[in-house]
Short mmCIF file of C-alpha atoms in Angstrom, two decimals:
data_model
loop_
_atom_site.label_atom_id
_atom_site.label_comp_id
_atom_site.label_asym_id
_atom_site.label_seq_id
_atom_site.Cartn_x
_atom_site.Cartn_y
_atom_site.Cartn_z
CA UNK S 1 202.45 137.11 88.74
CA UNK S 2 202.14 135.36 92.09
CA UNK S 3 205.76 136.08 93.02
CA UNK S 4 209.20 136.17 91.38
CA UNK S 5 209.13 132.49 90.43
CA UNK S 6 205.51 131.60 89.60
CA UNK S 7 202.67 132.92 87.45
CA UNK S 8 199.19 131.98 86.33
CA UNK S 9 198.37 132.13 82.62
CA UNK S 10 194.71 132.31 81.55
CA UNK S 11 193.01 133.06 78.26
CA UNK S 12 191.68 131.44 75.10
CA UNK S 13 192.92 130.82 71.59
CA UNK S 14 191.29 130.08 68.25
CA UNK S 15 192.57 126.93 66.58
CA UNK S 16 192.90 126.41 62.84
CA UNK S 17 191.53 129.86 62.05
CA UNK S 18 187.99 128.79 62.89
CA UNK S 19 185.64 129.96 65.64
CA UNK S 20 184.38 126.37 65.78
CA UNK S 21 187.62 125.21 67.42
CA UNK S 22 188.74 127.14 70.48
CA UNK S 23 190.86 126.22 73.48
CA UNK S 24 190.69 127.76 76.93
CA UNK S 25 193.92 127.97 78.90
CA UNK S 26 194.36 128.10 82.66
CA UNK S 27 197.78 126.94 83.85
CA UNK S 28 200.24 127.70 86.63
CA UNK S 29 203.83 128.25 85.48
CA UNK S 30 206.95 127.93 87.60
CA UNK S 31 210.10 129.75 86.57
CA UNK S 32 213.08 127.57 85.73
CA UNK S 33 216.13 128.12 87.88
CA UNK S 34 218.21 127.81 84.73
CA UNK S 35 217.47 127.38 81.01
CA UNK S 36 220.47 125.04 80.65
CA UNK S 37 219.75 121.32 80.13
CA UNK S 38 220.22 118.93 83.04
CA UNK S 39 220.31 115.78 80.85
CA UNK S 40 222.95 114.99 78.21
CA UNK S 41 220.68 114.51 75.20
CA UNK S 42 223.57 113.26 73.02
CA UNK S 43 223.68 110.08 75.11
CA UNK S 44 220.10 109.93 76.37
CA UNK S 45 218.24 110.27 73.06
CA UNK S 46 220.11 107.54 71.16
CA UNK S 47 218.29 104.20 71.30
CA UNK S 48 214.73 102.95 71.01
CA UNK S 49 211.73 104.68 72.61
CA UNK S 50 208.26 103.19 72.67
CA UNK S 51 204.73 103.60 74.00
CA UNK S 52 204.02 101.30 76.93
CA UNK S 53 201.12 99.05 75.99
CA UNK S 54 198.38 97.99 78.39
CA UNK S 55 196.88 94.49 78.10
CA UNK S 56 193.37 93.30 78.87
CA UNK S 57 192.61 90.07 80.76
CA UNK S 58 192.51 88.27 77.39
CA UNK S 59 196.01 89.60 76.51
CA UNK S 60 194.68 92.01 73.90
CA UNK S 61 196.71 95.23 73.63
CA UNK S 62 195.35 98.66 74.34
CA UNK S 63 197.35 101.58 72.99
CA UNK S 64 198.98 103.75 75.61
CA UNK S 65 198.37 107.22 76.92
CA UNK S 66 198.30 109.99 74.35
CA UNK S 67 196.17 112.70 72.85
CA UNK S 68 195.83 115.48 70.31
CA UNK S 69 193.54 115.99 67.35
CA UNK S 70 193.15 115.38 63.61
CA UNK S 71 191.73 118.23 61.53
CA UNK S 72 190.43 118.02 57.97
CA UNK S 73 188.31 120.40 55.91
CA UNK S 74 186.66 122.10 58.89
CA UNK S 75 186.17 118.89 60.88
CA UNK S 76 188.13 118.06 64.00
CA UNK S 77 188.41 114.68 65.74
CA UNK S 78 190.08 114.05 69.11
CA UNK S 79 192.87 111.45 69.22
CA UNK S 80 191.80 108.78 71.69
CA UNK S 81 194.85 106.49 71.81
CA UNK S 82 198.39 106.36 70.44
CA UNK S 83 201.23 103.98 69.71
CA UNK S 84 204.73 105.04 68.72
CA UNK S 85 208.12 103.37 68.36
CA UNK S 86 211.16 105.50 67.54
CA UNK S 87 214.87 104.75 67.29
CA UNK S 88 217.30 107.68 67.39
CA UNK S 89 220.97 107.47 66.39
CA UNK S 90 223.95 109.78 65.73
CA UNK S 91 222.50 112.50 67.97
CA UNK S 92 224.79 115.53 68.16
CA UNK S 93 223.86 118.90 69.63
CA UNK S 94 227.12 120.24 68.17
CA UNK S 95 226.04 119.31 64.65
CA UNK S 96 222.40 120.03 65.49
CA UNK S 97 221.15 116.77 63.97
CA UNK S 98 219.84 113.30 64.81
CA UNK S 99 218.72 110.35 62.64
CA UNK S 100 215.32 108.77 63.18
CA UNK S 101 213.63 105.51 62.24
CA UNK S 102 210.10 105.20 63.52
CA UNK S 103 206.42 104.54 63.24
CA UNK S 104 203.38 106.05 64.90
CA UNK S 105 199.61 105.68 64.85
CA UNK S 106 196.88 107.74 66.45
CA UNK S 107 193.33 106.42 66.67
CA UNK S 108 190.60 109.06 66.56
CA UNK S 109 186.98 109.41 67.59
CA UNK S 110 185.81 109.87 64.00
CA UNK S 111 182.16 108.83 64.46
CA UNK S 112 182.66 105.72 62.30
CA UNK S 113 184.18 107.68 59.41
CA UNK S 114 186.72 105.06 58.28
CA UNK S 115 188.66 107.59 56.23
CA UNK S 116 189.76 109.41 59.37
CA UNK S 117 189.68 106.71 62.03
CA UNK S 118 193.47 106.91 62.45
CA UNK S 119 196.57 108.82 61.40
CA UNK S 120 199.66 106.77 60.62
CA UNK S 121 203.28 107.71 59.85
CA UNK S 122 206.51 105.87 59.01
CA UNK S 123 209.97 107.47 59.05
CA UNK S 124 212.78 105.80 57.10
CA UNK S 125 216.19 106.89 58.42
CA UNK S 126 215.46 110.58 58.06
CA UNK S 127 217.81 113.27 59.29
CA UNK S 128 216.20 115.76 61.68
CA UNK S 129 217.48 119.16 62.75
CA UNK S 130 217.90 119.27 66.53
CA UNK S 131 217.52 122.60 68.33
CA UNK S 132 217.71 123.22 72.08
CA UNK S 133 214.76 125.28 73.30
CA UNK S 134 215.18 125.47 77.09
CA UNK S 135 215.88 123.05 79.92
CA UNK S 136 215.42 119.51 78.62
CA UNK S 137 213.10 120.57 75.78
CA UNK S 138 214.28 120.22 72.16
CA UNK S 139 212.72 120.89 68.77
CA UNK S 140 213.07 118.42 65.88
CA UNK S 141 212.30 119.32 62.26
CA UNK S 142 212.86 116.96 59.34
CA UNK S 143 215.90 117.96 57.30
CA UNK S 144 215.33 115.17 54.75
CA UNK S 145 213.47 116.57 51.72
CA UNK S 146 210.04 114.95 51.86
CA UNK S 147 206.55 115.97 50.91
CA UNK S 148 205.35 116.29 54.49
CA UNK S 149 206.98 118.73 56.96
CA UNK S 150 207.20 117.32 60.48
CA UNK S 151 207.82 119.32 63.65
CA UNK S 152 208.28 117.66 67.05
CA UNK S 153 208.97 118.86 70.57
CA UNK S 154 210.94 116.38 72.68
CA UNK S 155 210.59 116.84 76.45
CA UNK S 156 212.99 114.64 78.43
CA UNK S 157 211.66 113.97 81.91
CA UNK S 158 214.70 111.80 82.69
CA UNK S 159 217.11 109.55 80.75
CA UNK S 160 214.40 106.89 80.26
CA UNK S 161 211.14 108.82 79.88
CA UNK S 162 209.97 111.50 77.46
CA UNK S 163 206.90 113.30 76.22
CA UNK S 164 206.73 114.06 72.51
CA UNK S 165 204.44 116.54 70.75
CA UNK S 166 204.19 116.25 66.96
CA UNK S 167 202.75 118.49 64.28
CA UNK S 168 202.24 117.19 60.73
CA UNK S 169 200.48 118.84 57.79
CA UNK S 170 199.04 117.08 54.72
CA UNK S 171 196.92 118.03 51.73
CA UNK S 172 194.28 115.42 50.86
CA UNK S 173 190.84 115.61 49.27
CA UNK S 174 191.68 119.15 48.23
CA UNK S 175 191.91 120.36 51.83
CA UNK S 176 194.63 120.94 54.40
CA UNK S 177 194.85 118.21 57.01
CA UNK S 178 196.60 118.81 60.31
CA UNK S 179 197.63 116.18 62.82
CA UNK S 180 198.84 117.20 66.27
CA UNK S 181 199.63 114.36 68.64
CA UNK S 182 201.09 113.93 72.09
CA UNK S 183 202.87 110.72 73.10
CA UNK S 184 204.35 109.31 76.28
CA UNK S 185 207.43 107.15 75.62
CA UNK S 186 209.73 104.96 77.68
CA UNK S 187 213.26 104.10 76.61
CA UNK S 188 213.80 100.45 75.87
CA UNK S 189 216.87 99.16 77.66
CA UNK S 190 216.48 95.39 77.18
CA UNK S 191 218.80 93.31 75.00
CA UNK S 192 217.51 92.00 71.67
CA UNK S 193 216.27 88.45 72.24
CA UNK S 194 214.27 88.03 69.04
CA UNK S 195 215.91 85.84 66.38
CA UNK S 196 214.07 86.02 63.06
CA UNK S 197 214.95 82.38 62.34
CA UNK S 198 212.66 81.33 65.19
CA UNK S 199 209.66 82.71 63.29
CA UNK S 200 210.20 80.97 59.96
CA UNK S 201 207.03 79.01 59.21
CA UNK S 202 204.92 80.97 61.69
CA UNK S 203 201.56 82.51 60.79
CA UNK S 204 199.99 85.66 62.20
CA UNK S 205 196.55 87.28 62.00
CA UNK S 206 195.32 90.78 62.77
CA UNK S 207 192.64 91.20 65.45
CA UNK S 208 192.95 94.98 65.06
CA UNK S 209 194.09 96.98 62.04
CA UNK S 210 193.83 100.31 60.23
CA UNK S 211 194.19 100.90 56.47
CA UNK S 212 194.43 104.22 54.65
CA UNK S 213 194.50 104.29 50.84
CA UNK S 214 195.20 107.42 48.81
CA UNK S 215 194.68 108.24 45.15
CA UNK S 216 197.87 109.99 44.07
CA UNK S 217 196.68 113.04 42.18
CA UNK S 218 198.04 116.58 42.47
CA UNK S 219 196.15 117.16 45.70
CA UNK S 220 195.58 113.55 46.75
CA UNK S 221 192.27 111.88 47.57
CA UNK S 222 191.74 109.49 50.47
CA UNK S 223 189.65 106.48 49.49
CA UNK S 224 187.08 104.67 51.62
CA UNK S 225 188.66 101.32 52.54
CA UNK S 226 189.38 99.00 55.45
CA UNK S 227 191.07 95.67 56.11
CA UNK S 228 188.33 93.05 56.30
CA UNK S 229 190.93 90.35 57.06
CA UNK S 230 194.71 90.21 57.16
CA UNK S 231 197.02 87.20 57.64
CA UNK S 232 200.80 87.09 57.34
CA UNK S 233 203.30 84.21 57.34
CA UNK S 234 207.08 84.00 57.03
CA UNK S 235 207.99 81.04 54.76
CA UNK S 236 211.76 81.61 54.82
CA UNK S 237 214.59 83.83 56.04
CA UNK S 238 218.23 84.22 55.04
CA UNK S 239 219.95 85.82 58.02
CA UNK S 240 223.35 86.11 56.29
CA UNK S 241 221.91 88.15 53.40
CA UNK S 242 219.30 89.84 55.63
CA UNK S 243 216.42 88.61 53.47
CA UNK S 244 212.97 87.60 54.74
CA UNK S 245 210.13 86.23 52.62
CA UNK S 246 206.72 87.57 53.52
CA UNK S 247 203.41 86.00 52.48
CA UNK S 248 200.24 88.09 52.75
CA UNK S 249 196.64 86.94 52.41
CA UNK S 250 193.63 89.06 53.19
CA UNK S 251 190.80 91.20 51.91
CA UNK S 252 190.21 94.93 51.53
CA UNK S 253 186.68 96.27 51.70
CA UNK S 254 185.93 99.47 49.75
CA UNK S 255 182.87 101.10 48.21
CA UNK S 256 182.85 98.54 45.37
CA UNK S 257 182.92 95.50 47.64
CA UNK S 258 185.62 93.06 48.79
CA UNK S 259 188.98 93.09 47.03
CA UNK S 260 191.22 90.05 47.74
CA UNK S 261 194.89 90.56 48.60
CA UNK S 262 197.14 87.59 47.88
CA UNK S 263 200.93 87.96 47.77
CA UNK S 264 202.58 84.58 48.19
CA UNK S 265 206.18 85.74 47.97
CA UNK S 266 207.38 89.22 48.86
CA UNK S 267 211.08 89.46 49.71
CA UNK S 268 212.24 92.09 52.19
CA UNK S 269 215.74 93.34 52.85
CA UNK S 270 215.69 93.85 56.60
CA UNK S 271 217.74 95.49 59.31
CA UNK S 272 217.42 95.70 63.05
CA UNK S 273 216.35 99.29 63.80
CA UNK S 274 215.85 98.88 67.53
CA UNK S 275 216.31 96.18 70.11
CA UNK S 276 213.19 94.39 68.82
CA UNK S 277 212.13 96.44 65.77
CA UNK S 278 212.89 95.20 62.26
CA UNK S 279 212.73 97.47 59.24
CA UNK S 280 212.16 95.98 55.78
CA UNK S 281 212.11 97.27 52.22
CA UNK S 282 211.08 95.47 49.00
CA UNK S 283 212.83 95.83 45.66
CA UNK S 284 210.05 98.20 44.52
CA UNK S 285 210.49 100.43 47.58
CA UNK S 286 207.53 99.31 49.70
CA UNK S 287 208.29 99.74 53.41
CA UNK S 288 207.43 97.46 56.32
CA UNK S 289 208.25 97.44 60.02
CA UNK S 290 207.82 94.62 62.50
CA UNK S 291 207.99 95.43 66.22
CA UNK S 292 208.01 92.39 68.48
CA UNK S 293 206.06 93.17 71.64
CA UNK S 294 206.25 89.56 72.84
CA UNK S 295 206.78 86.10 71.36
CA UNK S 296 203.08 86.07 70.42
CA UNK S 297 202.33 89.71 69.64
CA UNK S 298 203.84 92.01 67.00
CA UNK S 299 203.04 95.38 65.48
CA UNK S 300 203.21 95.41 61.68
CA UNK S 301 203.15 98.56 59.57
CA UNK S 302 203.40 99.02 55.83
CA UNK S 303 203.64 101.80 53.27
CA UNK S 304 202.95 100.45 49.79
CA UNK S 305 203.01 101.98 46.33
CA UNK S 306 204.35 105.49 46.89
CA UNK S 307 207.89 104.90 45.56
CA UNK S 308 206.95 102.69 42.59
CA UNK S 309 204.92 105.41 40.83
CA UNK S 310 201.69 103.48 41.24
CA UNK S 311 198.40 105.35 41.11
CA UNK S 312 197.80 104.66 44.79
CA UNK S 313 199.54 104.85 48.14
CA UNK S 314 198.35 102.51 50.89
CA UNK S 315 199.57 102.47 54.46
CA UNK S 316 198.43 100.22 57.28
CA UNK S 317 198.96 99.47 60.93
CA UNK S 318 198.05 96.17 62.55
CA UNK S 319 198.44 94.33 65.82
CA UNK S 320 199.43 90.80 64.75
CA UNK S 321 198.69 87.72 66.87
CA UNK S 322 200.76 84.58 66.34
CA UNK S 323 198.77 81.43 65.54
CA UNK S 324 199.34 78.34 67.67
CA UNK S 325 202.06 79.99 69.77
CA UNK S 326 202.82 78.38 73.10
#
């Protein structure tokens, strides 16, 4: 204790029950004048929050600031970059709940192990329990019954900036997998200017993508696979009925070779889940999100197979570049 309002905390902790993963701690803590919140989270949290992307000189996106680690079967990989887009609604500290639509991806330094090069999540209008911890820090835990428990700490720095720490546990390949990520998000305050009708007939390709494919057994097995190529076009859209036709052409590379992917007509029922994020679902339950970063650049995610009782579950994340866009 330095004085009545500050202290230094030092020590070390063992992570994941293994001596191979330890963390040393040396931080200075300042006492809060009050544990009461200074920001009205009921109003501040509602809306869309997103990672701020950085662009290279050639307009290629680089995922924003983030961190954490992915752990599987005794191996641990640091998370090197993150992207996240989340839309909160119906936030109520009185009811202790909020509703969340979102997507996230964390790229890892996996030493070219394609099975663990990224962790990817999609959240489809799930209800989360909201608990005040202290100050402007809140804990979220998914109330919707799903296979994967999710725990998040939301730290509001002001009404338009937050840090988010997530903890997710899986069981794949017969081993427990743990994903702990940290994200920096800005609140999106712009007005929706993206009209889906303007993109009918457009074609997009993926300069950067991640694919994870799982064999759905009792414990789950992650398969070796990657997107060798991936192109998407939008032949038609019915705005009145909220229907969009999606055409996909590409190739998946696995241990057996190249597997073509050719879906000429997949119809999505879509809704606007943020000022420029569109959420789509097929008749079989496959999920897609499209987040428009600009008129030329979009983020596309998909979760395919898990609700139609197929033998597999595939999810992907891709930066999509519009062909021949002015």
